[in-house]
XYZ file of C-alpha atoms in Angstrom:
513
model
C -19.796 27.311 -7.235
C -20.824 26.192 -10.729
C -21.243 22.751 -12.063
C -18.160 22.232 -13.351
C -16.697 23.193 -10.169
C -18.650 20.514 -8.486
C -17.891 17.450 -10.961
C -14.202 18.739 -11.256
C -14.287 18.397 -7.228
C -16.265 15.228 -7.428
C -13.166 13.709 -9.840
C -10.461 14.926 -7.501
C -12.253 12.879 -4.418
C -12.007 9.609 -6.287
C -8.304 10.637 -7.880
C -7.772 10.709 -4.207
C -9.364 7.919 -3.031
C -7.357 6.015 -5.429
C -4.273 7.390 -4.824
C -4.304 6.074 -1.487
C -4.669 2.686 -2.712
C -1.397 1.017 -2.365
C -1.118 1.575 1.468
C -4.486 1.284 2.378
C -4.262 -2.285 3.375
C -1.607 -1.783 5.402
C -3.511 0.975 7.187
C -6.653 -0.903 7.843
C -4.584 -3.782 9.950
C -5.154 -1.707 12.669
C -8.372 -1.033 12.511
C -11.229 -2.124 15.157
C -12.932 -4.143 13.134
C -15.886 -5.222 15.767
C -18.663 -3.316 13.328
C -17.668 -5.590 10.366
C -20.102 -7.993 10.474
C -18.539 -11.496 9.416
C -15.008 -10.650 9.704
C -14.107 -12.993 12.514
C -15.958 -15.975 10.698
C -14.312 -14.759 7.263
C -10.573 -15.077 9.017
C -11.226 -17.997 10.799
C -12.087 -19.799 7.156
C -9.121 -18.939 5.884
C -7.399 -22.138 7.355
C -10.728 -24.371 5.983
C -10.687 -25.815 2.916
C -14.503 -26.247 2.077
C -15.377 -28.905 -0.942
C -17.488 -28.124 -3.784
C -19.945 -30.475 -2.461
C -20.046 -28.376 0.962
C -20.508 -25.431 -0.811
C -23.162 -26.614 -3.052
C -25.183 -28.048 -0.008
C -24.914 -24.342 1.794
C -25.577 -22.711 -1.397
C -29.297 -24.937 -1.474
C -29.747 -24.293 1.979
C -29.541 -20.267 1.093
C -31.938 -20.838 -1.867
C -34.255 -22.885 -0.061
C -35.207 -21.279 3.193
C -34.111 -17.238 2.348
C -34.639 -16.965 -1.218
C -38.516 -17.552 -0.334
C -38.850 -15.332 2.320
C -37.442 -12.716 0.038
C -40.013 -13.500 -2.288
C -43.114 -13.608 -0.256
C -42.504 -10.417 1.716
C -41.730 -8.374 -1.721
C -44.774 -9.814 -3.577
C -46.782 -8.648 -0.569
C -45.071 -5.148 -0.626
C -46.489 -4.990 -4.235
C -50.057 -6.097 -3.925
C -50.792 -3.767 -1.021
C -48.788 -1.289 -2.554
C -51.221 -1.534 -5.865
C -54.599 -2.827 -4.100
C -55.787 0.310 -5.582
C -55.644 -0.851 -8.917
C -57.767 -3.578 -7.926
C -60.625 -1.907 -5.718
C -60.621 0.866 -8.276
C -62.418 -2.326 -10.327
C -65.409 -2.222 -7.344
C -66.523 1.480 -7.239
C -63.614 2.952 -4.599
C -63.950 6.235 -6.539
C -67.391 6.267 -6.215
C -67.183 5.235 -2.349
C -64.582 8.016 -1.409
C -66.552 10.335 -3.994
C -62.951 10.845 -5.399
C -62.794 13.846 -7.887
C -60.299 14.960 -10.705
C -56.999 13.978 -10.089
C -57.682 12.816 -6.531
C -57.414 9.087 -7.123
C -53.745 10.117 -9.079
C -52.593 11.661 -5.975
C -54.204 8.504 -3.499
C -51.589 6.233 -6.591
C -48.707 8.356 -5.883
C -48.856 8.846 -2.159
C -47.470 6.036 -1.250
C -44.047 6.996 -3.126
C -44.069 10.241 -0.861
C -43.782 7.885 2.129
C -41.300 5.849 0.441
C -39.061 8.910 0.108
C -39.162 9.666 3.775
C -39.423 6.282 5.158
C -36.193 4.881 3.017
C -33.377 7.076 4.719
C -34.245 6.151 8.722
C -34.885 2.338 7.003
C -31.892 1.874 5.873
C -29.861 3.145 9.052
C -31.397 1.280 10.874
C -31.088 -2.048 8.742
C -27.539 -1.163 8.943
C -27.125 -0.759 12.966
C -29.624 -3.401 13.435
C -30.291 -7.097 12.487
C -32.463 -6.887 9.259
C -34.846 -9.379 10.137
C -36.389 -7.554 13.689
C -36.345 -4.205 11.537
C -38.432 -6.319 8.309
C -40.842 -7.810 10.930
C -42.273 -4.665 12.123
C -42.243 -2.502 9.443
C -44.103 -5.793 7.847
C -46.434 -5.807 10.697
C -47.047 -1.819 10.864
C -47.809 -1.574 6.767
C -50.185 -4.846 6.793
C -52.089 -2.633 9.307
C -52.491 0.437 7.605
C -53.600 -1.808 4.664
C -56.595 -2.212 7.072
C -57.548 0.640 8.075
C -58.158 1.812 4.506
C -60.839 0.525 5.177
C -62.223 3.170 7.483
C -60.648 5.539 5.286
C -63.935 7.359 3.411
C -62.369 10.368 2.631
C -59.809 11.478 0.346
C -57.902 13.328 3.212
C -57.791 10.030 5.530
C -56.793 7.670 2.531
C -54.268 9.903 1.512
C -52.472 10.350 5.245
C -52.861 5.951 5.579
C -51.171 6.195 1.995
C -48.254 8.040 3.417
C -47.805 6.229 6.428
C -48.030 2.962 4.230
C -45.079 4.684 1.854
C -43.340 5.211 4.979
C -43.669 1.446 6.430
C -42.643 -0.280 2.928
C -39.592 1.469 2.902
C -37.471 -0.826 4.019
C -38.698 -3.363 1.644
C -37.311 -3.746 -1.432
C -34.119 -1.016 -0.539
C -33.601 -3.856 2.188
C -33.935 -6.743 0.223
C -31.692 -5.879 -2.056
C -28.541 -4.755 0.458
C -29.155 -8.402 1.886
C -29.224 -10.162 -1.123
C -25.048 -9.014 -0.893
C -25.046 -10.827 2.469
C -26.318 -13.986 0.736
C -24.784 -14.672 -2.129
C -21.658 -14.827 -4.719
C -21.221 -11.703 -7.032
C -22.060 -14.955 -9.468
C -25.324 -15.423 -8.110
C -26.648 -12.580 -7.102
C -28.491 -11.085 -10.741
C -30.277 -14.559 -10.798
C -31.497 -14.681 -7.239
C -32.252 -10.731 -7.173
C -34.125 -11.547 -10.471
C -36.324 -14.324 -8.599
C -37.570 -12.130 -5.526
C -38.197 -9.215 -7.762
C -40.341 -11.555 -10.164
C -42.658 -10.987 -7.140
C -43.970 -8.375 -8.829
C -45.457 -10.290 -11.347
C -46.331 -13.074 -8.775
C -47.898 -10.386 -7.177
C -50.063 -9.291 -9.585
C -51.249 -12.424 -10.868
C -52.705 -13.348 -7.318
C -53.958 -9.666 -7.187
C -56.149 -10.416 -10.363
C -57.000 -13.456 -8.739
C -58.098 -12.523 -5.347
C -60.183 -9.619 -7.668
C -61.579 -12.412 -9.768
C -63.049 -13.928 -7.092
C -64.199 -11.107 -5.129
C -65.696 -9.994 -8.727
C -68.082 -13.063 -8.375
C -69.918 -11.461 -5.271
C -72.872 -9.735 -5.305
C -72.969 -6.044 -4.996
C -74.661 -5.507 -2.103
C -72.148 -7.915 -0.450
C -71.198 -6.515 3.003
C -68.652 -5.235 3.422
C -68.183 -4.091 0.375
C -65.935 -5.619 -2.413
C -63.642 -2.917 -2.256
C -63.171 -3.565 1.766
C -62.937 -7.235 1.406
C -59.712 -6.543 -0.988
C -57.980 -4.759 1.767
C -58.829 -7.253 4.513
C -57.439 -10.005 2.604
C -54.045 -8.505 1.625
C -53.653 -6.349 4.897
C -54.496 -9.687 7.414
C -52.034 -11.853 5.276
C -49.303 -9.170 5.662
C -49.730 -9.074 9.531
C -49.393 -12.799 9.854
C -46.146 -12.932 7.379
C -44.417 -10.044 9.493
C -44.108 -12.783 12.053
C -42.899 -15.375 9.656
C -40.233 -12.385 9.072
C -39.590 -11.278 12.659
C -38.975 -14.988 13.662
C -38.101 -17.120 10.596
C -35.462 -14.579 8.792
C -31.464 -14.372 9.919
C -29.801 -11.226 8.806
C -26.902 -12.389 7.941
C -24.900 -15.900 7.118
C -22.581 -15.269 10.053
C -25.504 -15.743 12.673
C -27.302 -18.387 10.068
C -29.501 -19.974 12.742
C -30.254 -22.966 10.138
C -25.947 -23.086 9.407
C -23.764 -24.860 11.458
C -20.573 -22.819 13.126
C -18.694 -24.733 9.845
C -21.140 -23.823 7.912
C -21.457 -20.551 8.765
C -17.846 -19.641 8.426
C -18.029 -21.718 4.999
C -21.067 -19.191 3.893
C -19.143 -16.050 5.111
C -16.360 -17.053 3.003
C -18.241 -17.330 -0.005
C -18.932 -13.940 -0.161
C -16.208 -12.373 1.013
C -15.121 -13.292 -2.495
C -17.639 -10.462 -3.787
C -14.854 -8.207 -2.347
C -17.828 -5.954 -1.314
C -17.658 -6.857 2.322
C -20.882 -7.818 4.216
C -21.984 -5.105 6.235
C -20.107 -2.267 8.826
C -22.764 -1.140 11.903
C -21.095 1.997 12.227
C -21.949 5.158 9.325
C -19.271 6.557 7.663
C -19.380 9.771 6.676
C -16.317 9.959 4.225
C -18.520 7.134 2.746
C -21.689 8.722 2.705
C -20.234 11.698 1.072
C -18.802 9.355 -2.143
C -22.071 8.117 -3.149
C -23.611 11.917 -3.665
C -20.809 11.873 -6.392
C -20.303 8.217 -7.602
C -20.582 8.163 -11.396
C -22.209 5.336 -11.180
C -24.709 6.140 -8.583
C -25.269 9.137 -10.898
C -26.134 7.323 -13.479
C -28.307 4.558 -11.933
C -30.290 7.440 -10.154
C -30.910 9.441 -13.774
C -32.093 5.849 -15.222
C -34.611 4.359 -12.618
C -35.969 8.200 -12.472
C -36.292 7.745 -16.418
C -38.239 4.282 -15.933
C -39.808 4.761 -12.671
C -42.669 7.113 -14.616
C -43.583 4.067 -16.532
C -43.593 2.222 -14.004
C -45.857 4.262 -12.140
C -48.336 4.391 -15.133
C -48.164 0.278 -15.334
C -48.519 -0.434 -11.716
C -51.469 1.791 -11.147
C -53.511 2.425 -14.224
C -52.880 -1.430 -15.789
C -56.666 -2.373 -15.308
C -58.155 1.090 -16.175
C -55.965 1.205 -19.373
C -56.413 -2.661 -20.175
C -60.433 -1.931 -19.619
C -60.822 1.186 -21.914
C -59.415 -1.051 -24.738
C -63.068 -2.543 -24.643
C -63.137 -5.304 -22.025
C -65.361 -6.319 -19.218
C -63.847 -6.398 -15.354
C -63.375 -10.266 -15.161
C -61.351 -10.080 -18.815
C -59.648 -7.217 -17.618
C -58.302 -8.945 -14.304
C -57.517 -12.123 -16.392
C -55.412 -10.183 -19.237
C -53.205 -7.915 -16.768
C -52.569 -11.194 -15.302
C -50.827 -12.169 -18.580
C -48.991 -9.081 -18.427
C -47.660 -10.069 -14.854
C -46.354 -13.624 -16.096
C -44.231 -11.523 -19.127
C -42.190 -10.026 -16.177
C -41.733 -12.893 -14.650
C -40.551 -14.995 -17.281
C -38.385 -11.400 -18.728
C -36.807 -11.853 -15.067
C -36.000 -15.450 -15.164
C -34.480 -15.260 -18.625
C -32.574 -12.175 -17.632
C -31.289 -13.481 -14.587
C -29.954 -17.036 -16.527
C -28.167 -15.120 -19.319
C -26.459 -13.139 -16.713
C -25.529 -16.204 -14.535
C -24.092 -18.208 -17.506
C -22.594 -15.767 -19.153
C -20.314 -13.938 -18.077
C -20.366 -9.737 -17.898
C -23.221 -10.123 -19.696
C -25.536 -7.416 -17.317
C -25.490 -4.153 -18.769
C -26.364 -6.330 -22.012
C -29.078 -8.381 -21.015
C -30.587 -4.969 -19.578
C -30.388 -3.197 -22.698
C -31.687 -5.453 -24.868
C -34.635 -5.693 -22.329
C -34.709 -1.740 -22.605
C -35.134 -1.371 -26.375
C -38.104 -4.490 -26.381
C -39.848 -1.617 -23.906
C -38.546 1.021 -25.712
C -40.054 -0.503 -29.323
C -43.502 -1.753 -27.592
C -43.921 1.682 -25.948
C -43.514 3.215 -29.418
C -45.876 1.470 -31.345
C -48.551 1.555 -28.155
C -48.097 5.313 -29.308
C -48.845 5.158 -32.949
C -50.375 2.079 -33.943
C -54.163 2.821 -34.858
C -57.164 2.675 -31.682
C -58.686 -0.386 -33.909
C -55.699 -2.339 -33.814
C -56.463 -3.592 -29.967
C -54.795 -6.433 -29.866
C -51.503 -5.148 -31.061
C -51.852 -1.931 -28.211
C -52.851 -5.020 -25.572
C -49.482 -7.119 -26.942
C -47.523 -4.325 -26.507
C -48.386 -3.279 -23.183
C -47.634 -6.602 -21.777
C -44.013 -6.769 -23.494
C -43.044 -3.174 -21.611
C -43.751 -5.313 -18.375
C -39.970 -6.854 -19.095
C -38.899 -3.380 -18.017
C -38.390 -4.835 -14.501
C -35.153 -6.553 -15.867
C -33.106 -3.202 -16.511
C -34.402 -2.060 -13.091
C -33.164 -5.099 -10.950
C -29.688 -4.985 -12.962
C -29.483 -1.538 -11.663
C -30.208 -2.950 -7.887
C -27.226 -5.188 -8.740
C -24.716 -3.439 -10.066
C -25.379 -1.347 -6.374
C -24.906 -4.839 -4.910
C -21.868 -6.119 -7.269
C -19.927 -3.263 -7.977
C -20.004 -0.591 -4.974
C -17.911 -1.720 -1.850
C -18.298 -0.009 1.815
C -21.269 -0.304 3.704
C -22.304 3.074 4.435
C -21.548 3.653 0.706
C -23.293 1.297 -0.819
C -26.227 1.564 1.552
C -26.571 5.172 0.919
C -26.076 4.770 -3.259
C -28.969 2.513 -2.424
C -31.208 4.804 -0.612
C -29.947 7.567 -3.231
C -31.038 5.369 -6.230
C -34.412 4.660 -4.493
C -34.936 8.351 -4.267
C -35.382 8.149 -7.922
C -37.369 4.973 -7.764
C -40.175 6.874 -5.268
C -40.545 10.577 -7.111
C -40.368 8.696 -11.074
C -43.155 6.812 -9.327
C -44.519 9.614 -7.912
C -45.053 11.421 -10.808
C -46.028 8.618 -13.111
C -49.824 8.534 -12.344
C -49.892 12.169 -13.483
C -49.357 11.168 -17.023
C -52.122 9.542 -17.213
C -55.254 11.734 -17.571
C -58.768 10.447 -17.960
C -59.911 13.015 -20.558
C -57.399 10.934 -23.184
C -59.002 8.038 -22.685
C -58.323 5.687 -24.435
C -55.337 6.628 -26.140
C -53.891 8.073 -23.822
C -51.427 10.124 -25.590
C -49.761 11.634 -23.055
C -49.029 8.328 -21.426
C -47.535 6.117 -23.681
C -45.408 9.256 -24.758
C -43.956 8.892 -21.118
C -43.039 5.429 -21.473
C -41.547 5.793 -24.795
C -39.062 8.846 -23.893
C -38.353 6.903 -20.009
C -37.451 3.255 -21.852
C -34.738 5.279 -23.987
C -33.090 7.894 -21.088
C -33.161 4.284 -19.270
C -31.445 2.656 -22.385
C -29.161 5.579 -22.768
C -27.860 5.700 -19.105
C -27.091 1.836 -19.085
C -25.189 2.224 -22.365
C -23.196 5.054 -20.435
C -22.302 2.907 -17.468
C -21.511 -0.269 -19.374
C -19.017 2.373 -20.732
C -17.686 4.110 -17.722
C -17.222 0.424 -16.067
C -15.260 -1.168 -18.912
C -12.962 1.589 -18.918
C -12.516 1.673 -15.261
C -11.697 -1.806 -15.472
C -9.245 -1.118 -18.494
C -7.489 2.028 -16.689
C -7.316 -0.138 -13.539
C -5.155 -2.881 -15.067
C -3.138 -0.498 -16.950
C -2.198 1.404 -13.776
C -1.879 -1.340 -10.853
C -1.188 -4.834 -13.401
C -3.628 -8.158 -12.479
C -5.802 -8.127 -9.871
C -4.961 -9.578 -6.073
C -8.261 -11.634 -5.693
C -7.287 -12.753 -1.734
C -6.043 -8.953 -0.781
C -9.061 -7.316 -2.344
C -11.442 -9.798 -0.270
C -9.523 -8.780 2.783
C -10.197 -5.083 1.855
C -13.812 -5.508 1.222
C -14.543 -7.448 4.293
C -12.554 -4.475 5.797
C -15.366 -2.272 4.644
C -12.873 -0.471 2.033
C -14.692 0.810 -1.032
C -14.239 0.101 -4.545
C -12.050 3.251 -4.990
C -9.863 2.917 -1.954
C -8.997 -0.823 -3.162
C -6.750 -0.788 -5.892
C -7.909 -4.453 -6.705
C -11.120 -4.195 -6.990
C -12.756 -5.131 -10.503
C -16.033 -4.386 -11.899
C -18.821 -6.871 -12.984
C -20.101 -5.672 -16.326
């Protein structure tokens, strides 16, 4: 069957899905609907009639005491994800006697893992509570942080590189599915914006932690490199408990909510029309998001920026250091680089917050800054090192048109099992664009790299390209949607997402642009 065949089929499932929209409702009233999680709260609210000031207060509560944890664990996920980049500063190379492209491969590894770790993950996110299946995959990476340590080979760092891939998984994939459970379609591109600044958080204490080990002597036992990976991988173990213990998975068992309050935060989202999330897999389900256009379309653009990505997150100091600067100037100027992304994220995720369908736009304009900088780190002249250093701090903004991408898998695709497998689809991407990444960069170009910046300059503009598609594809949908079925039912479409119905099976369902 040919691929015209396959998107002509692809077409005719959603044409069909849609068809069945105007009965759908009716059909799902007899439903068992013990695997939506939240439905019983979100039906008894229906006779409450919660204040602003109620909501507010629950809405603070949220920020205050999830919003962190969010934070912490993915900043965590990042630094032991990169402590390479760091001990590569204090002779690791040298230590495993890494040759070629060996140290590439050790970079990359960890997105292998990733791959194979995401799928199981997310399943069991979804049949579990979040929280228990966080804890020990915190606990089990934080461990194989240490015993990198004992790793002197290239074979044995590589396997602990894997497994660490593997434990991570359910990180940021995770994260991002729960940030749904949380919050308003309103407030989710802020709040995902704040955890994912991490990142940047991230690497600024990474720098840090290096600065100071930096300071030691030498001969220090054990050596510098080893004293990296103790830190992060001991502070990792500790915060899996914080996780394990501390974190609820969802509003409707909110141990730090009142039964009011609960019901009042189920409510909330309900209005995302998304649902919260179905313990049961659905295979129907599973099968749409192989074929979504918008999954499509996500998946070709965080491929397209995940090769950046991979060059920024693991070659940063090597790249920053063959400009011409020492190790401690190195660590404090990738630092600067680190607090671009976070303010890129903050100011992203206000524009989108206060004004309204303003997404795809905010992430475009963040994908032509990277787009522009990646250019001219291409062509502007070796002696011009300042303007190369400039520019490779501006592409860290990049992280904006990611996390819109997370959203719109948060906002705009309804169904559990769908949207948790778009997720795990899109993250696919995310892991082999990373994977490949460090292979761009190759030492013998130093310090131009040529081959490197060309990689972030043609990623930045597929990315660009493929959010200019979707921004299309959703305004339309939107368009056809009220031309076919009139205005929008905003209580029936809540009823059919907390129903786990998907975007295409409710005829009321809108998209957030």
């Amino acid at each position: 069957m040919d691929q015209a065949t396959h998107g002509q089929d692809a077409r005719n499932d959603i044409e069909r899905l849609e068809s069945k929209e105007h009965t759908y409702g009716e059909d799902l009233k007899n439903f068992d609907h013990s695997n939506d999680v939240g439905y019983e709260q979100y039906r008894q609210g229906l006779d409450i009639v919660a204040t602003h000031k109620e909501e507010s207060w629950i809405r603070w509560k949220i920020d205050l005491i999830i919003l962190p944890i969010f934070l912490v664990t993915q900043c965590l996920q990042f630094i032991d994800k990169t402590a390479l980049n760091y001990a590569n500063l204090f002779g690791y190379q040298e230590a495993l006697n890494l040759q070629g492209k060996e140290f590439n491969y050790l970079s990359a590894m960890v997105y292998a893992g990733y791959f194979f770790g995401q799928y199981p993950c997310g399943w069991l996110i979804g049949r579990f509570p979040a929280q228990r299946v966080l804890g020990i995959s915190c606990l089990l990476w934080g461990f194989t942080v240490l015993i990198l340590t004992e790793c002197h080979t290239f074979s044995s760092a590589l396997a602990v590189r894997f497994l660490m891939g593997i434990f991570e998984a359910a990180v940021t994939p995770g994260l991002t599915l729960m940030t749904g459970f949380w919050y308003k379609r309103s407030e989710i591109p802020l709040r995902q914006c704040i955890w994912y600044s991490a990142l940047g958080f991230g690497g600024i204490i990474g720098s840090y932690i290096s600065r100071g080990v930096a300071g030691l002597s030498e001969d220090t036992q054990p050596a510098r490199w080893k004293i990296i990976f103790y830190i992060l991988g001991g502070a990792t173990m500790l915060w899996s408990f914080v996780l394990y213990f501390g974190l609820s998975d969802t509003p409707s068992n909110a141990g730090f909510l009142s039964e009011r309050e609960r019901i009042i935060a189920v409510t909330r989202v309900s209005g995302n029309e998304t649902g919260i999330k179905n313990k049961a897999f659905d295979k129907k389900q599973a099968l749409l998001a192989l074929y979504d256009p918008k999954a499509i379309l996500i998946f070709i653009s965080v491929f397209a920026a995940a090769i950046p990505n991979g060059v920024v997150n693991s070659f940063s100091t090597i790249i920053i250091e063959d400009l011409g600067f020492s190790t401690t100037k190195t660590t404090e100027l990738k630092s600067v680089g680190d607090a671009v992304q976070i303010i890129a994220l903050l100011i992203g995720g206000t524009i989108t917050l206060t004004v309204p369908n303003s997404r795809l736009l905010t992430a475009s304009a963040a994908n032509i800054l990277c787009t522009i900088c990646a250019a001219l780190m291409a062509y502007l002249p070796r002696s011009n090192t300042w303007g190369r250093l400039v520019c490779f701090w501006l592409v860290n903004s990049q992280s904006v048109g990611f996390t819109i991408s997370l959203v719109t898998i948060s906002s705009n695709m309804a169904g559990y099992t769908h949207r948790s497998l778009a997720s795990a689809f899109v993250f696919t991407a995310y892991c082999w664009g990373n994977f490949t990444g460090p292979f761009v960069v190759k030492q013998s170009e130093a310090p131009n790299y040529p081959t490197a910046t060309a990689g972030l300059l043609a990623g930045y503009a597929i990315k660009t390209g493929c959010h200019a598609l979707l921004l299309v594809y959703l305004f339309m949908s939107n368009r056809r949607r009220d031309k076919k079925y009139g205005p929008a039912d905003k209580q029936r479409s809540n009823e059919l997402g907390m129903q786990d119905a998907t975007e295409y099976e409710n005829k009321d369902f809108r998209y957030v642009l």
